[in-house]
PDB file of C-alpha atoms in Angstrom:
ATOM      1  CA  ASP A   1      18.307   3.693  -1.054  1.00  0.00           C
ATOM      2  CA  ALA A   2      16.050   5.248  -3.708  1.00  0.00           C
ATOM      3  CA  GLY A   3      12.884   3.741  -2.312  1.00  0.00           C
ATOM      4  CA  VAL A   4      10.177   2.249  -4.484  1.00  0.00           C
ATOM      5  CA  ILE A   5      10.298   3.706  -7.981  1.00  0.00           C
ATOM      6  CA  GLN A   6       7.237   3.971 -10.202  1.00  0.00           C
ATOM      7  CA  SER A   7       6.904   5.160 -13.765  1.00  0.00           C
ATOM      8  CA  PRO A   8       5.347   7.022 -15.313  1.00  0.00           C
ATOM      9  CA  ARG A   9       4.188   9.453 -12.615  1.00  0.00           C
ATOM     10  CA  HIS A  10       1.328  10.654 -14.780  1.00  0.00           C
ATOM     11  CA  GLU A  11      -0.361   8.988 -17.708  1.00  0.00           C
ATOM     12  CA  VAL A  12      -3.164  10.330 -19.851  1.00  0.00           C
ATOM     13  CA  THR A  13      -4.561   8.021 -22.464  1.00  0.00           C
ATOM     14  CA  GLU A  14      -7.664   7.452 -24.518  1.00  0.00           C
ATOM     15  CA  MET A  15     -10.226   4.773 -23.914  1.00  0.00           C
ATOM     16  CA  GLY A  16      -9.274   1.529 -25.576  1.00  0.00           C
ATOM     17  CA  GLN A  17      -5.526   2.078 -25.398  1.00  0.00           C
ATOM     18  CA  GLU A  18      -3.131  -0.218 -23.591  1.00  0.00           C
ATOM     19  CA  VAL A  19      -1.533   1.187 -20.449  1.00  0.00           C
ATOM     20  CA  THR A  20       1.559  -0.213 -18.742  1.00  0.00           C
ATOM     21  CA  LEU A  21       2.621   0.907 -15.295  1.00  0.00           C
ATOM     22  CA  ARG A  22       6.057   0.014 -13.970  1.00  0.00           C
ATOM     23  CA  CYS A  23       7.492  -0.540 -10.524  1.00  0.00           C
ATOM     24  CA  LYS A  24      10.957  -1.160  -9.121  1.00  0.00           C
ATOM     25  CA  PRO A  25      10.800  -2.355  -5.502  1.00  0.00           C
ATOM     26  CA  ILE A  26      13.397  -1.656  -2.858  1.00  0.00           C
ATOM     27  CA  SER A  27      16.405  -3.885  -3.379  1.00  0.00           C
ATOM     28  CA  GLY A  28      16.249  -6.954  -1.142  1.00  0.00           C
ATOM     29  CA  HIS A  29      12.501  -6.783  -0.610  1.00  0.00           C
ATOM     30  CA  ASN A  30      10.698 -10.016  -1.386  1.00  0.00           C
ATOM     31  CA  SER A  31       7.093  -8.846  -1.484  1.00  0.00           C
ATOM     32  CA  LEU A  32       5.470  -6.430  -3.920  1.00  0.00           C
ATOM     33  CA  PHE A  33       1.981  -4.994  -3.912  1.00  0.00           C
ATOM     34  CA  TRP A  34      -0.092  -3.097  -6.458  1.00  0.00           C
ATOM     35  CA  TYR A  35      -2.845  -0.828  -5.110  1.00  0.00           C
ATOM     36  CA  ARG A  36      -5.450   1.395  -6.692  1.00  0.00           C
ATOM     37  CA  GLN A  37      -6.879   4.489  -5.024  1.00  0.00           C
ATOM     38  CA  THR A  38     -10.012   6.326  -6.086  1.00  0.00           C
ATOM     39  CA  MET A  39     -12.218   8.850  -4.348  1.00  0.00           C
ATOM     40  CA  MET A  40     -15.157   6.464  -4.449  1.00  0.00           C
ATOM     41  CA  ARG A  41     -13.471   3.259  -3.264  1.00  0.00           C
ATOM     42  CA  GLY A  42     -10.395   4.451  -1.396  1.00  0.00           C
ATOM     43  CA  LEU A  43      -7.356   2.189  -1.382  1.00  0.00           C
ATOM     44  CA  GLU A  44      -7.734  -1.320  -2.782  1.00  0.00           C
ATOM     45  CA  LEU A  45      -5.182  -4.085  -3.079  1.00  0.00           C
ATOM     46  CA  LEU A  46      -5.030  -5.389  -6.642  1.00  0.00           C
ATOM     47  CA  ILE A  47      -2.330  -8.046  -6.425  1.00  0.00           C
ATOM     48  CA  TYR A  48       0.419  -9.248  -4.101  1.00  0.00           C
ATOM     49  CA  PHE A  49       3.623 -11.003  -5.179  1.00  0.00           C
ATOM     50  CA  ASN A  50       6.020 -12.874  -2.938  1.00  0.00           C
ATOM     51  CA  ASN A  51       9.371 -13.985  -4.361  1.00  0.00           C
ATOM     52  CA  ASN A  52       8.106 -12.947  -7.820  1.00  0.00           C
ATOM     53  CA  VAL A  53       5.095 -15.284  -7.595  1.00  0.00           C
ATOM     54  CA  PRO A  54       1.531 -13.907  -7.520  1.00  0.00           C
ATOM     55  CA  ILE A  55       0.064 -14.966  -4.183  1.00  0.00           C
ATOM     56  CA  ASP A  56      -3.216 -13.066  -4.093  1.00  0.00           C
ATOM     57  CA  ASP A  57      -4.776 -11.561  -7.203  1.00  0.00           C
ATOM     58  CA  SER A  58      -8.343 -11.533  -5.914  1.00  0.00           C
ATOM     59  CA  GLY A  59      -8.405  -7.743  -6.133  1.00  0.00           C
ATOM     60  CA  MET A  60      -7.693  -7.577  -9.850  1.00  0.00           C
ATOM     61  CA  PRO A  61     -10.899  -6.073 -11.244  1.00  0.00           C
ATOM     62  CA  GLU A  62     -11.252  -8.092 -14.434  1.00  0.00           C
ATOM     63  CA  ASP A  63      -9.418  -9.710 -17.283  1.00  0.00           C
ATOM     64  CA  ARG A  64      -8.417  -6.347 -18.686  1.00  0.00           C
ATOM     65  CA  PHE A  65      -5.916  -6.088 -15.840  1.00  0.00           C
ATOM     66  CA  SER A  66      -2.762  -8.182 -15.710  1.00  0.00           C
ATOM     67  CA  ALA A  67       0.390  -7.985 -13.606  1.00  0.00           C
ATOM     68  CA  LYS A  68       3.772  -9.600 -13.978  1.00  0.00           C
ATOM     69  CA  MET A  69       6.947  -9.769 -11.975  1.00  0.00           C
ATOM     70  CA  PRO A  70       9.620 -11.266 -14.220  1.00  0.00           C
ATOM     71  CA  ASN A  71      12.380 -10.725 -11.641  1.00  0.00           C
ATOM     72  CA  ALA A  72      12.932  -9.396  -8.143  1.00  0.00           C
ATOM     73  CA  SER A  73      13.575  -5.851  -9.305  1.00  0.00           C
ATOM     74  CA  PHE A  74      10.734  -5.163 -11.715  1.00  0.00           C
ATOM     75  CA  SER A  75       6.973  -5.466 -11.993  1.00  0.00           C
ATOM     76  CA  THR A  76       4.376  -4.246 -14.447  1.00  0.00           C
ATOM     77  CA  LEU A  77       0.651  -3.655 -14.232  1.00  0.00           C
ATOM     78  CA  LYS A  78      -1.055  -3.624 -17.600  1.00  0.00           C
ATOM     79  CA  ILE A  79      -4.553  -2.516 -18.520  1.00  0.00           C
ATOM     80  CA  GLN A  80      -5.807  -3.524 -21.964  1.00  0.00           C
ATOM     81  CA  PRO A  81      -8.103  -2.064 -23.129  1.00  0.00           C
ATOM     82  CA  SER A  82      -8.331   0.886 -20.759  1.00  0.00           C
ATOM     83  CA  GLU A  83     -11.654   2.450 -19.779  1.00  0.00           C
ATOM     84  CA  PRO A  84     -12.489   5.799 -18.148  1.00  0.00           C
ATOM     85  CA  ARG A  85     -13.438   4.016 -14.899  1.00  0.00           C
ATOM     86  CA  ASP A  86      -9.827   2.854 -14.610  1.00  0.00           C
ATOM     87  CA  SER A  87      -8.804   6.447 -13.877  1.00  0.00           C
ATOM     88  CA  ALA A  88      -7.147   6.371 -10.464  1.00  0.00           C
ATOM     89  CA  VAL A  89      -3.825   6.607  -8.688  1.00  0.00           C
ATOM     90  CA  TYR A  90      -1.959   3.316  -8.788  1.00  0.00           C
ATOM     91  CA  PHE A  91       0.541   2.682  -6.025  1.00  0.00           C
ATOM     92  CA  CYS A  92       3.228   0.058  -5.856  1.00  0.00           C
ATOM     93  CA  ALA A  93       4.655  -0.968  -2.477  1.00  0.00           C
ATOM     94  CA  SER A  94       7.254  -3.444  -1.294  1.00  0.00           C
ATOM     95  CA  SER A  95       8.069  -5.125   1.987  1.00  0.00           C
ATOM     96  CA  LEU A  96      11.036  -7.056   3.260  1.00  0.00           C
ATOM     97  CA  THR A  97       9.564 -10.522   3.561  1.00  0.00           C
ATOM     98  CA  THR A  98       5.790 -11.010   3.637  1.00  0.00           C
ATOM     99  CA  ARG A  99       2.587  -8.997   3.568  1.00  0.00           C
ATOM    100  CA  TYR A 100       2.721  -8.879   7.346  1.00  0.00           C
ATOM    101  CA  ASN A 101       5.767  -6.613   7.309  1.00  0.00           C
ATOM    102  CA  GLU A 102       5.938  -2.840   7.028  1.00  0.00           C
ATOM    103  CA  GLN A 103       5.278  -1.706   3.484  1.00  0.00           C
ATOM    104  CA  PHE A 104       7.106   1.058   1.651  1.00  0.00           C
ATOM    105  CA  PHE A 105       5.076   2.879  -0.948  1.00  0.00           C
ATOM    106  CA  GLY A 106       6.121   4.367  -4.242  1.00  0.00           C
ATOM    107  CA  PRO A 107       4.961   7.848  -5.262  1.00  0.00           C
ATOM    108  CA  GLY A 108       2.117   6.490  -7.374  1.00  0.00           C
ATOM    109  CA  THR A 109       1.064   6.809 -11.000  1.00  0.00           C
ATOM    110  CA  ARG A 110      -1.905   9.051 -11.698  1.00  0.00           C
ATOM    111  CA  LEU A 111      -3.793   7.516 -14.618  1.00  0.00           C
ATOM    112  CA  THR A 112      -6.435   9.406 -16.541  1.00  0.00           C
ATOM    113  CA  VAL A 113      -8.382   7.573 -19.227  1.00  0.00           C
ATOM    114  CA  LEU A 114     -10.360   9.914 -21.464  1.00  0.00           C
TER     115      LEU A 114
ATOM    116  CA  LYS B   1     -20.662  -3.581   5.638  1.00  0.00           C
ATOM    117  CA  ASN B   2     -17.094  -2.313   5.945  1.00  0.00           C
ATOM    118  CA  GLU B   3     -14.651  -4.676   7.556  1.00  0.00           C
ATOM    119  CA  VAL B   4     -12.652  -1.661   8.835  1.00  0.00           C
ATOM    120  CA  GLU B   5     -14.324   1.396  10.304  1.00  0.00           C
ATOM    121  CA  GLN B   6     -12.493   4.580  11.180  1.00  0.00           C
ATOM    122  CA  SER B   7     -13.645   7.512  13.241  1.00  0.00           C
ATOM    123  CA  PRO B   8     -13.876  10.366  12.963  1.00  0.00           C
ATOM    124  CA  GLN B   9     -13.968  10.848   9.187  1.00  0.00           C
ATOM    125  CA  ASN B  10     -12.812  14.440   9.509  1.00  0.00           C
ATOM    126  CA  LEU B  11     -11.029  16.167  12.341  1.00  0.00           C
ATOM    127  CA  THR B  12      -9.901  19.740  12.836  1.00  0.00           C
ATOM    128  CA  ALA B  13      -7.629  20.583  15.754  1.00  0.00           C
ATOM    129  CA  GLN B  14      -5.686  23.525  17.083  1.00  0.00           C
ATOM    130  CA  GLU B  15      -1.921  23.254  17.099  1.00  0.00           C
ATOM    131  CA  GLY B  16      -0.751  21.590  20.298  1.00  0.00           C
ATOM    132  CA  GLU B  17      -3.890  19.529  20.884  1.00  0.00           C
ATOM    133  CA  PHE B  18      -3.832  15.814  21.639  1.00  0.00           C
ATOM    134  CA  ILE B  19      -5.485  13.869  18.818  1.00  0.00           C
ATOM    135  CA  THR B  20      -6.984  10.381  18.743  1.00  0.00           C
ATOM    136  CA  ILE B  21      -8.099   8.486  15.653  1.00  0.00           C
ATOM    137  CA  ASN B  22      -9.922   5.206  16.103  1.00  0.00           C
ATOM    138  CA  CYS B  23     -10.074   2.053  14.014  1.00  0.00           C
ATOM    139  CA  SER B  24     -12.373  -0.916  14.565  1.00  0.00           C
ATOM    140  CA  TYR B  25     -12.316  -4.085  12.493  1.00  0.00           C
ATOM    141  CA  SER B  26     -14.524  -7.132  12.235  1.00  0.00           C
ATOM    142  CA  VAL B  27     -12.210  -9.767  10.735  1.00  0.00           C
ATOM    143  CA  GLY B  28      -9.400 -11.885  12.088  1.00  0.00           C
ATOM    144  CA  ILE B  29      -6.065 -10.240  11.450  1.00  0.00           C
ATOM    145  CA  SER B  30      -2.366 -10.902  11.625  1.00  0.00           C
ATOM    146  CA  ALA B  31      -1.338  -7.261  11.564  1.00  0.00           C
ATOM    147  CA  LEU B  32      -2.766  -3.753  11.557  1.00  0.00           C
ATOM    148  CA  HIS B  33      -1.157  -0.864   9.714  1.00  0.00           C
ATOM    149  CA  TRP B  34      -1.485   2.880  10.157  1.00  0.00           C
ATOM    150  CA  LEU B  35      -0.698   4.822   6.988  1.00  0.00           C
ATOM    151  CA  GLN B  36      -0.317   8.553   6.467  1.00  0.00           C
ATOM    152  CA  GLN B  37      -1.156  10.201   3.167  1.00  0.00           C
ATOM    153  CA  HIS B  38      -0.134  13.812   2.689  1.00  0.00           C
ATOM    154  CA  PRO B  39      -1.952  16.267   0.418  1.00  0.00           C
ATOM    155  CA  GLY B  40       0.638  15.610  -2.278  1.00  0.00           C
ATOM    156  CA  GLY B  41      -0.565  12.012  -2.371  1.00  0.00           C
ATOM    157  CA  GLY B  42       2.422  10.094  -1.080  1.00  0.00           C
ATOM    158  CA  ILE B  43       1.744   7.284   1.408  1.00  0.00           C
ATOM    159  CA  VAL B  44       3.964   6.515   4.362  1.00  0.00           C
ATOM    160  CA  SER B  45       3.631   3.567   6.697  1.00  0.00           C
ATOM    161  CA  LEU B  46       3.603   4.861  10.263  1.00  0.00           C
ATOM    162  CA  PHE B  47       3.132   1.696  12.267  1.00  0.00           C
ATOM    163  CA  MET B  48       2.571  -2.000  11.919  1.00  0.00           C
ATOM    164  CA  LEU B  49       1.074  -3.646  15.005  1.00  0.00           C
ATOM    165  CA  SER B  50       0.066  -7.129  15.997  1.00  0.00           C
ATOM    166  CA  SER B  51      -0.235  -6.455  19.728  1.00  0.00           C
ATOM    167  CA  GLY B  52       0.323  -3.851  22.407  1.00  0.00           C
ATOM    168  CA  LYS B  53       1.631  -0.407  21.715  1.00  0.00           C
ATOM    169  CA  LYS B  54       4.265   1.332  19.604  1.00  0.00           C
ATOM    170  CA  LYS B  55       5.659   4.857  19.834  1.00  0.00           C
ATOM    171  CA  HIS B  56       7.532   6.934  17.305  1.00  0.00           C
ATOM    172  CA  GLY B  57       8.212  10.525  18.232  1.00  0.00           C
ATOM    173  CA  ARG B  58       4.886  12.224  18.899  1.00  0.00           C
ATOM    174  CA  LEU B  59       2.892   9.320  17.478  1.00  0.00           C
ATOM    175  CA  ILE B  60       1.581   6.409  19.520  1.00  0.00           C
ATOM    176  CA  ALA B  61      -0.386   3.452  18.207  1.00  0.00           C
ATOM    177  CA  THR B  62      -2.200   0.904  20.328  1.00  0.00           C
ATOM    178  CA  ILE B  63      -4.143  -2.218  19.522  1.00  0.00           C
ATOM    179  CA  ASN B  64      -6.546  -4.352  21.532  1.00  0.00           C
ATOM    180  CA  ILE B  65      -6.873  -7.690  19.775  1.00  0.00           C
ATOM    181  CA  GLN B  66      -9.745  -8.910  21.958  1.00  0.00           C
ATOM    182  CA  GLU B  67     -11.800  -5.804  21.264  1.00  0.00           C
ATOM    183  CA  LYS B  68     -10.658  -5.571  17.617  1.00  0.00           C
ATOM    184  CA  HIS B  69      -9.786  -1.945  18.053  1.00  0.00           C
ATOM    185  CA  SER B  70      -6.779   0.276  17.456  1.00  0.00           C
ATOM    186  CA  SER B  71      -6.065   3.917  18.169  1.00  0.00           C
ATOM    187  CA  LEU B  72      -3.564   6.349  16.740  1.00  0.00           C
ATOM    188  CA  HIS B  73      -2.622   9.211  19.039  1.00  0.00           C
ATOM    189  CA  ILE B  74      -0.760  12.375  18.112  1.00  0.00           C
ATOM    190  CA  THR B  75       0.629  14.414  20.983  1.00  0.00           C
ATOM    191  CA  ALA B  76       1.372  18.144  20.641  1.00  0.00           C
ATOM    192  CA  SER B  77      -0.152  18.246  17.159  1.00  0.00           C
ATOM    193  CA  HIS B  78       1.441  20.448  14.519  1.00  0.00           C
ATOM    194  CA  PRO B  79       0.179  21.776  11.166  1.00  0.00           C
ATOM    195  CA  ARG B  80       2.567  19.411   9.383  1.00  0.00           C
ATOM    196  CA  ASP B  81       0.531  16.523  10.852  1.00  0.00           C
ATOM    197  CA  SER B  82      -2.313  17.551   8.534  1.00  0.00           C
ATOM    198  CA  ALA B  83      -2.923  14.509   6.358  1.00  0.00           C
ATOM    199  CA  VAL B  84      -5.251  11.583   5.813  1.00  0.00           C
ATOM    200  CA  TYR B  85      -4.633   8.696   8.199  1.00  0.00           C
ATOM    201  CA  ILE B  86      -5.628   5.256   6.953  1.00  0.00           C
ATOM    202  CA  CYS B  87      -6.058   2.103   8.993  1.00  0.00           C
ATOM    203  CA  ALA B  88      -5.469  -1.184   7.173  1.00  0.00           C
ATOM    204  CA  VAL B  89      -5.601  -4.772   8.377  1.00  0.00           C
ATOM    205  CA  THR B  90      -3.983  -7.884   6.951  1.00  0.00           C
ATOM    206  CA  GLY B  91      -5.175 -11.378   7.568  1.00  0.00           C
ATOM    207  CA  ASN B  92      -6.322 -13.691   4.830  1.00  0.00           C
ATOM    208  CA  GLN B  93      -7.075 -10.544   2.868  1.00  0.00           C
ATOM    209  CA  PHE B  94      -6.329  -6.840   3.005  1.00  0.00           C
ATOM    210  CA  TYR B  95      -8.966  -4.418   4.207  1.00  0.00           C
ATOM    211  CA  PHE B  96      -8.677  -0.644   4.339  1.00  0.00           C
ATOM    212  CA  GLY B  97     -10.541   1.996   6.269  1.00  0.00           C
ATOM    213  CA  THR B  98     -11.795   5.020   4.388  1.00  0.00           C
ATOM    214  CA  GLY B  99      -9.384   7.311   6.177  1.00  0.00           C
ATOM    215  CA  THR B 100      -9.524  10.177   8.654  1.00  0.00           C
ATOM    216  CA  SER B 101      -8.760  13.614   7.269  1.00  0.00           C
ATOM    217  CA  LEU B 102      -6.899  15.645   9.884  1.00  0.00           C
ATOM    218  CA  THR B 103      -6.355  19.392   9.687  1.00  0.00           C
ATOM    219  CA  VAL B 104      -4.235  21.065  12.354  1.00  0.00           C
ATOM    220  CA  ILE B 105      -4.672  24.813  12.483  1.00  0.00           C
ATOM    221  CA  PRO B 106      -1.788  27.029  13.648  1.00  0.00           C
TER     222      PRO B 106
END
């Protein structure tokens, strides 16, 4: 199994641009999570999907952030417009059934907004 | 106030030492996770606990639900154990500790 796949691994963009991060969960996993990690705030959960449905999006910072999961094998996290304070590492993780199961993390996308 | 507190924040040990990292939480939970993040940035889930104790190789994790406390123990520590260890709890919401940075010196 390839594990959780994220792309791109690194993204550098200018303030105001749209950024799209992509995630492919482990096949057969029903839950998907998007996290953000910064030095100041540590790890934060942004959104949690179960069976492709957003269950908890209380961590999404503001309307500039949106996430979709059109099918069981793909999810996107979009930031529009991006701001320098969005610079962080964004992790995607998946688990077999619910958020109470072991999570498997992707390698992360390091986003830099200039 | 942080819902999850870890101690110590930083820890340096000699190779072979027994290491304990502590995690206390203040919210009701359904599960507690111990995560390991290596210097390269990748995150690995070490344990998920809802009660009792789990062991995997040289790692042992315990949880006391009544006291809202968990410990991660590393026996016979090795330089490759050097990483940041993060405690996370899941209940109605997710809460993360700020991590314990462990350095094991040869």
